[in-house]
Coordinates of C-alpha atoms in Angstrom, one line a residue:
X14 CA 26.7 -40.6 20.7
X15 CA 28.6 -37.9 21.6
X16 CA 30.3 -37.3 18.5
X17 CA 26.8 -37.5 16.5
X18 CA 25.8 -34.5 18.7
X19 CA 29.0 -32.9 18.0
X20 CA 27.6 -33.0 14.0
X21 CA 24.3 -31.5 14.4
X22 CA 26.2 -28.9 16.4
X23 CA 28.5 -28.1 14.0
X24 CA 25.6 -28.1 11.3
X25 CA 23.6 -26.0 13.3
X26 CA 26.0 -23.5 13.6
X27 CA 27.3 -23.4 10.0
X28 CA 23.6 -23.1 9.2
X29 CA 23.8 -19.3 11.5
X30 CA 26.7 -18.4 10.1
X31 CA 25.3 -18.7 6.5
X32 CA 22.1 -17.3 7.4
X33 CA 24.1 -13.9 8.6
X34 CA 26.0 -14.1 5.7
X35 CA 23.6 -14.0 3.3
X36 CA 21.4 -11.4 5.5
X37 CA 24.3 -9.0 5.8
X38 CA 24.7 -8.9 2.0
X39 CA 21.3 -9.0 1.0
X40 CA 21.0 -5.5 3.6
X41 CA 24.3 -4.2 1.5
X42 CA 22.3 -5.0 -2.0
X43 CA 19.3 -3.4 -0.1
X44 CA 21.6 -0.2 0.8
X45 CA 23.1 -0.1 -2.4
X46 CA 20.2 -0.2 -4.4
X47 CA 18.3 2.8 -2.6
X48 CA 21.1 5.2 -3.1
X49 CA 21.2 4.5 -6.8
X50 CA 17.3 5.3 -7.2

């Protein structure tokens, strides 16, 4: 039990990481893309 919990942890925390992965780059494509207009 206490290693399933464990999992969903570990899941739940890889899935936070990769959301503030992908929103830090999608603000740098964001950035990026206004100083080019």
């Amino acid at each position: 039990m206490k290693i399933e919990s464990e999992r969903v942890n570990d899941r739940f925390f890889k899935g936070r990481m990769w959301n503030t992965t992908v929103l830090a780059i999608s603000e740098n494509e964001w950035q990026a893309r206004k100083k080019s207009d």
